[in-house]
Short mmCIF file of C-alpha atoms in Angstrom, two decimals:
data_model
loop_
_atom_site.label_atom_id
_atom_site.label_comp_id
_atom_site.label_asym_id
_atom_site.label_seq_id
_atom_site.Cartn_x
_atom_site.Cartn_y
_atom_site.Cartn_z
CA UNK K 1 269.48 177.69 -28.15
CA UNK K 2 271.17 175.46 -30.71
CA UNK K 3 270.84 171.66 -30.63
CA UNK K 4 270.67 171.47 -26.82
CA UNK K 5 269.84 174.05 -24.19
CA UNK K 6 270.03 174.27 -20.38
CA UNK K 7 267.59 176.66 -18.70
CA UNK K 8 267.31 177.75 -15.04
CA UNK K 9 263.85 178.75 -13.84
CA UNK K 10 263.20 180.97 -10.79
CA UNK K 11 259.88 181.35 -9.02
CA UNK K 12 258.99 185.05 -8.63
CA UNK K 13 255.47 184.56 -7.36
CA UNK K 14 254.19 186.44 -4.28
CA UNK K 15 251.84 185.35 -1.52
CA UNK K 16 252.20 181.70 -2.39
CA UNK K 17 252.58 178.61 -0.27
CA UNK K 18 254.01 176.30 -2.89
CA UNK K 19 254.77 175.88 -6.58
CA UNK K 20 254.38 173.22 -9.25
CA UNK K 21 256.42 173.40 -12.43
CA UNK K 22 255.66 171.53 -15.65
CA UNK K 23 258.74 172.28 -17.75
CA UNK K 24 257.43 170.73 -20.98
CA UNK K 25 260.18 168.15 -21.30
CA UNK K 26 258.66 165.62 -18.91
CA UNK K 27 260.12 167.28 -15.83
CA UNK K 28 257.77 168.23 -12.98
CA UNK K 29 259.11 169.99 -9.87
CA UNK K 30 257.89 171.70 -6.71
CA UNK K 31 261.08 173.62 -6.05
CA UNK K 32 261.37 177.38 -6.32
CA UNK K 33 264.47 177.09 -8.50
CA UNK K 34 264.76 174.33 -11.07
CA UNK K 35 267.07 173.48 -13.97
CA UNK K 36 265.83 171.83 -17.17
CA UNK K 37 267.52 170.40 -20.26
CA UNK K 38 266.06 170.68 -23.75
CA UNK K 39 266.99 169.32 -27.18
CA UNK K 40 266.12 170.25 -30.75
CA UNK K 41 263.93 167.36 -31.96
CA UNK K 42 260.95 168.16 -29.66
CA UNK K 43 261.17 171.94 -29.80
CA UNK K 44 259.32 174.18 -29.05
CA UNK K 45 258.46 173.51 -25.41
CA UNK K 46 255.53 174.90 -23.37
CA UNK K 47 256.24 175.76 -19.71
CA UNK K 48 253.56 175.92 -17.02
CA UNK K 49 253.92 177.13 -13.44
CA UNK K 50 251.17 176.84 -10.79
CA UNK K 51 251.52 179.04 -7.73
CA UNK K 52 249.66 177.48 -4.78
CA UNK K 53 247.90 179.77 -2.27
CA UNK K 54 245.93 179.43 0.95
CA UNK K 55 242.46 177.93 0.89
CA UNK K 56 242.98 176.41 -2.53
CA UNK K 57 243.49 179.74 -4.27
CA UNK K 58 245.94 178.92 -7.05
CA UNK K 59 247.25 180.85 -10.02
CA UNK K 60 248.51 179.29 -13.26
CA UNK K 61 250.92 180.79 -15.79
CA UNK K 62 251.40 179.02 -19.09
CA UNK K 63 253.76 180.15 -21.80
CA UNK K 64 253.22 178.29 -25.05
CA UNK K 65 256.32 177.55 -27.12
CA UNK K 66 258.35 179.42 -24.53
CA UNK K 67 261.54 177.41 -25.01
CA UNK K 68 262.86 177.02 -28.57
CA UNK K 69 265.86 174.94 -29.50
CA UNK K 70 267.07 175.24 -33.07
CA UNK K 71 268.80 172.69 -35.23
CA UNK K 72 272.56 173.00 -35.26
CA UNK K 73 273.96 172.89 -38.80
CA UNK K 74 276.52 170.35 -39.92
CA UNK K 75 279.47 171.85 -41.80
CA UNK K 76 281.03 169.74 -44.51
CA UNK K 77 282.73 170.27 -47.87
CA UNK K 78 284.69 168.50 -50.57
CA UNK K 79 287.55 169.67 -52.80
CA UNK K 80 288.28 168.46 -56.32
CA UNK K 81 291.82 167.44 -55.34
CA UNK K 82 293.53 168.21 -52.04
CA UNK K 83 297.07 167.86 -53.46
CA UNK K 84 298.14 169.70 -56.58
CA UNK K 85 301.37 170.85 -58.19
CA UNK K 86 302.32 174.09 -59.90
CA UNK K 87 301.10 175.28 -62.40
CA UNK K 88 297.74 173.86 -61.19
CA UNK K 89 297.06 176.40 -58.46
CA UNK K 90 293.23 176.42 -58.56
CA UNK K 91 291.30 174.41 -55.96
CA UNK K 92 287.54 173.96 -56.40
CA UNK K 93 285.37 173.52 -53.31
CA UNK K 94 281.74 172.36 -52.96
CA UNK K 95 279.68 172.62 -49.80
CA UNK K 96 278.04 169.52 -48.39
CA UNK K 97 276.69 171.35 -45.35
CA UNK K 98 273.15 170.80 -44.07
CA UNK K 99 270.46 171.99 -43.76
CA UNK K 100 270.37 174.65 -46.44
CA UNK K 101 270.05 177.60 -46.62
CA UNK K 102 273.10 178.47 -44.57
CA UNK K 103 275.49 181.36 -44.42
CA UNK K 104 278.97 180.29 -45.53
CA UNK K 105 282.30 181.78 -44.51
CA UNK K 106 285.39 180.21 -46.06
CA UNK K 107 288.84 181.00 -44.74
CA UNK K 108 291.78 180.00 -46.95
CA UNK K 109 294.70 180.12 -44.55
CA UNK K 110 296.09 183.63 -44.27
CA UNK K 111 295.28 184.48 -47.87
CA UNK K 112 291.60 185.18 -48.47
CA UNK K 113 287.97 184.55 -47.52
CA UNK K 114 284.78 183.87 -49.46
CA UNK K 115 281.06 183.60 -48.73
CA UNK K 116 279.68 181.66 -51.72
CA UNK K 117 278.57 178.04 -51.51
CA UNK K 118 281.11 176.63 -53.98
CA UNK K 119 284.22 178.80 -54.22
CA UNK K 120 287.40 178.53 -56.23
CA UNK K 121 290.69 179.34 -54.48
CA UNK K 122 293.99 180.07 -56.21
CA UNK K 123 296.90 179.14 -53.97
CA UNK K 124 299.51 181.91 -54.26
CA UNK K 125 302.34 179.93 -52.64
CA UNK K 126 303.44 176.34 -52.25
CA UNK K 127 302.96 174.40 -49.03
CA UNK K 128 300.12 173.27 -46.77
CA UNK K 129 297.08 175.55 -46.45
CA UNK K 130 294.35 175.19 -43.81
CA UNK K 131 290.89 175.68 -45.30
CA UNK K 132 288.14 176.39 -42.76
CA UNK K 133 284.40 176.57 -43.41
CA UNK K 134 281.97 178.07 -40.88
CA UNK K 135 278.25 177.79 -41.60
CA UNK K 136 275.49 179.75 -39.84
CA UNK K 137 271.72 179.24 -39.75
CA UNK K 138 269.22 182.14 -39.80
CA UNK K 139 268.91 181.58 -36.01
CA UNK K 140 272.71 182.11 -35.69
CA UNK K 141 273.54 178.49 -34.90
CA UNK K 142 277.04 177.67 -36.15
CA UNK K 143 279.31 174.79 -37.03
CA UNK K 144 282.83 174.68 -38.43
CA UNK K 145 285.12 172.23 -40.16
CA UNK K 146 288.60 172.45 -41.64
CA UNK K 147 290.70 170.44 -44.04
CA UNK K 148 294.23 170.77 -45.38
CA UNK K 149 295.21 171.25 -49.00
CA UNK K 150 298.71 171.16 -50.46
CA UNK K 151 300.33 172.91 -53.40
CA UNK K 152 303.65 171.42 -54.42
CA UNK K 153 306.34 172.26 -56.92
CA UNK K 154 307.92 169.57 -59.08
CA UNK K 155 311.71 169.74 -59.26
CA UNK K 156 312.45 172.00 -62.22
CA UNK K 157 314.37 170.25 -64.98
CA UNK K 158 315.03 170.40 -68.70
CA UNK K 159 317.46 168.43 -70.82
CA UNK K 160 317.81 167.30 -74.43
CA UNK K 161 318.70 163.85 -75.82
CA UNK K 162 321.74 163.62 -78.09
CA UNK K 163 320.19 161.27 -80.67
CA UNK K 164 316.83 160.10 -82.03
CA UNK K 165 315.49 157.72 -84.68
CA UNK K 166 312.35 158.82 -86.57
CA UNK K 167 311.66 155.27 -87.75
CA UNK K 168 312.45 153.71 -84.37
CA UNK K 169 310.33 153.07 -81.26
CA UNK K 170 307.96 155.89 -80.30
CA UNK K 171 310.01 156.88 -77.24
CA UNK K 172 312.95 157.84 -79.49
CA UNK K 173 311.08 158.75 -82.69
CA UNK K 174 310.88 162.49 -81.99
CA UNK K 175 313.41 165.03 -80.82
CA UNK K 176 312.23 167.41 -78.12
CA UNK K 177 313.23 168.60 -74.70
CA UNK K 178 312.48 166.50 -71.64
CA UNK K 179 311.44 168.44 -68.57
CA UNK K 180 308.77 169.53 -66.12
CA UNK K 181 307.50 172.70 -64.41
CA UNK K 182 308.21 174.88 -67.45
CA UNK K 183 306.33 178.14 -67.70
CA UNK K 184 307.68 179.09 -71.13
CA UNK K 185 309.58 177.19 -73.80
CA UNK K 186 311.00 177.97 -77.26
CA UNK K 187 312.87 175.19 -79.03
CA UNK K 188 314.46 175.31 -82.50
CA UNK K 189 316.36 172.89 -84.75
CA UNK K 190 318.81 173.92 -87.54
CA UNK K 191 320.88 172.26 -90.22
CA UNK K 192 324.62 172.82 -90.57
CA UNK K 193 323.97 175.86 -92.77
CA UNK K 194 322.00 177.60 -90.04
CA UNK K 195 318.61 177.12 -91.73
CA UNK K 196 315.82 176.56 -89.22
CA UNK K 197 314.08 173.23 -89.77
CA UNK K 198 311.69 173.15 -86.82
CA UNK K 199 310.45 175.14 -83.82
CA UNK K 200 307.88 174.71 -81.07
CA UNK K 201 306.68 176.43 -77.93
CA UNK K 202 304.11 173.81 -76.90
CA UNK K 203 303.92 172.51 -73.33
CA UNK K 204 301.42 170.19 -71.69
CA UNK K 205 299.43 171.04 -68.56
CA UNK K 206 302.34 169.95 -66.33
CA UNK K 207 304.75 172.31 -68.05
CA UNK K 208 306.49 169.54 -70.01
CA UNK K 209 307.52 169.52 -73.69
CA UNK K 210 305.26 167.20 -75.68
CA UNK K 211 307.19 164.31 -77.23
CA UNK K 212 304.79 163.70 -80.13
CA UNK K 213 304.97 167.40 -81.04
CA UNK K 214 308.76 167.25 -81.32
CA UNK K 215 310.89 167.26 -84.46
CA UNK K 216 310.27 164.23 -86.68
CA UNK K 217 313.47 164.49 -88.72
CA UNK K 218 311.87 166.21 -91.71
CA UNK K 219 312.34 169.60 -93.31
CA UNK K 220 309.58 172.22 -93.40
CA UNK K 221 308.17 170.67 -96.57
CA UNK K 222 307.78 167.26 -94.92
CA UNK K 223 310.77 165.66 -96.67
CA UNK K 224 312.81 163.18 -94.58
CA UNK K 225 316.32 164.42 -93.90
CA UNK K 226 319.39 162.18 -94.05
CA UNK K 227 321.28 160.79 -91.10
CA UNK K 228 323.50 163.57 -89.86
CA UNK K 229 324.28 165.85 -86.94
CA UNK K 230 321.86 168.78 -86.48
CA UNK K 231 321.85 171.75 -84.16
CA UNK K 232 319.31 172.93 -81.60
CA UNK K 233 318.80 175.93 -79.35
CA UNK K 234 316.29 176.57 -76.58
CA UNK K 235 315.04 179.28 -74.26
CA UNK K 236 312.90 178.37 -71.25
CA UNK K 237 311.74 179.48 -67.83
CA UNK K 238 310.35 177.60 -64.84
CA UNK K 239 307.43 178.34 -62.57
CA UNK K 240 308.38 179.83 -59.21
CA UNK K 241 306.83 178.69 -55.90
CA UNK K 242 304.91 181.96 -55.52
CA UNK K 243 302.68 183.81 -57.96
CA UNK K 244 304.31 186.98 -56.64
CA UNK K 245 307.80 185.82 -57.62
CA UNK K 246 309.18 186.01 -61.16
CA UNK K 247 309.71 182.88 -63.17
CA UNK K 248 313.15 181.28 -63.04
CA UNK K 249 315.12 181.27 -66.27
CA UNK K 250 316.62 178.05 -67.54
CA UNK K 251 320.40 178.42 -67.59
CA UNK K 252 321.06 175.55 -69.96
CA UNK K 253 322.19 171.95 -69.74
CA UNK K 254 325.52 170.18 -69.91
CA UNK K 255 325.96 169.13 -73.50
CA UNK K 256 328.70 166.85 -74.73
CA UNK K 257 329.66 167.87 -78.27
CA UNK K 258 330.90 164.91 -80.35
CA UNK K 259 334.41 165.03 -81.72
CA UNK K 260 334.65 166.02 -85.34
CA UNK K 261 331.41 167.97 -85.51
CA UNK K 262 331.99 170.80 -87.97
CA UNK K 263 331.84 174.44 -86.85
CA UNK K 264 332.17 173.51 -83.16
CA UNK K 265 335.49 173.96 -81.37
CA UNK K 266 336.89 172.19 -78.31
CA UNK K 267 335.92 175.06 -75.97
CA UNK K 268 332.24 174.14 -76.37
CA UNK K 269 332.56 170.62 -75.01
CA UNK K 270 331.01 169.72 -71.62
CA UNK K 271 329.71 173.23 -70.98
CA UNK K 272 326.38 174.42 -69.60
CA UNK K 273 324.72 175.70 -72.74
CA UNK K 274 321.37 176.63 -74.28
CA UNK K 275 322.25 174.95 -77.57
CA UNK K 276 323.81 171.73 -78.74
CA UNK K 277 323.72 168.96 -81.32
CA UNK K 278 321.60 165.92 -81.98
CA UNK K 279 322.31 162.93 -84.20
CA UNK K 280 319.50 161.86 -86.52
CA UNK K 281 319.76 158.09 -87.02
CA UNK K 282 318.32 156.35 -90.09
#
């Protein structure tokens, strides 16, 4: 038995006139059928039965350690963070179950199972996932526990400011995209002659362009460029909710083209585009 145990005893003696039971747990009985309750801390238990006969002829049967009650394990675990957002799909679990050694069976919703002590699970889809741990002792005593984890998806977004000031406050001192949940990103800046001045593909761990890695208003040789209107283009894609679904391409942003900008006609104003202009302010 595990933790607690209930046992029914039946007298099968022959040619007896009475019976005395010592059930090892403090219970003494003279009934032919008796029920006893046992618990783990005092296990094992020795049971003695005395069959009484005529003229004082008795017979004693003792079974040492006859009843064994085993310790029930206590299942428990922790996770590094129960709520995460794409692209952080990996959840790291550590057992806190006792007493070791124990067999472990992890069940990660409808997705997968594992039997190691401290598994890593990659959530394939967004939403709530029920994580269940069942532990088993060598004597086949079991305990289970479950907890919920959540994988979310930030609203996908990407846009570009229309001006920046390299010598101004940090928040406006670099020119880069502003967004989140990007899986890929390729951003370029050109002068009015079509010469590329800057490009980057860097994203942080949240899939966001990194402000301090943006364009600082200089040419490729590190020379500050004058106040003027410059051109940018970008290609990007967003993470999808499922690892089995393709990434979602960025379609562009609504860009207002200033009046009088050379080489841009009126048909390009207020359109969803993957390129645009930025004013460098000195």
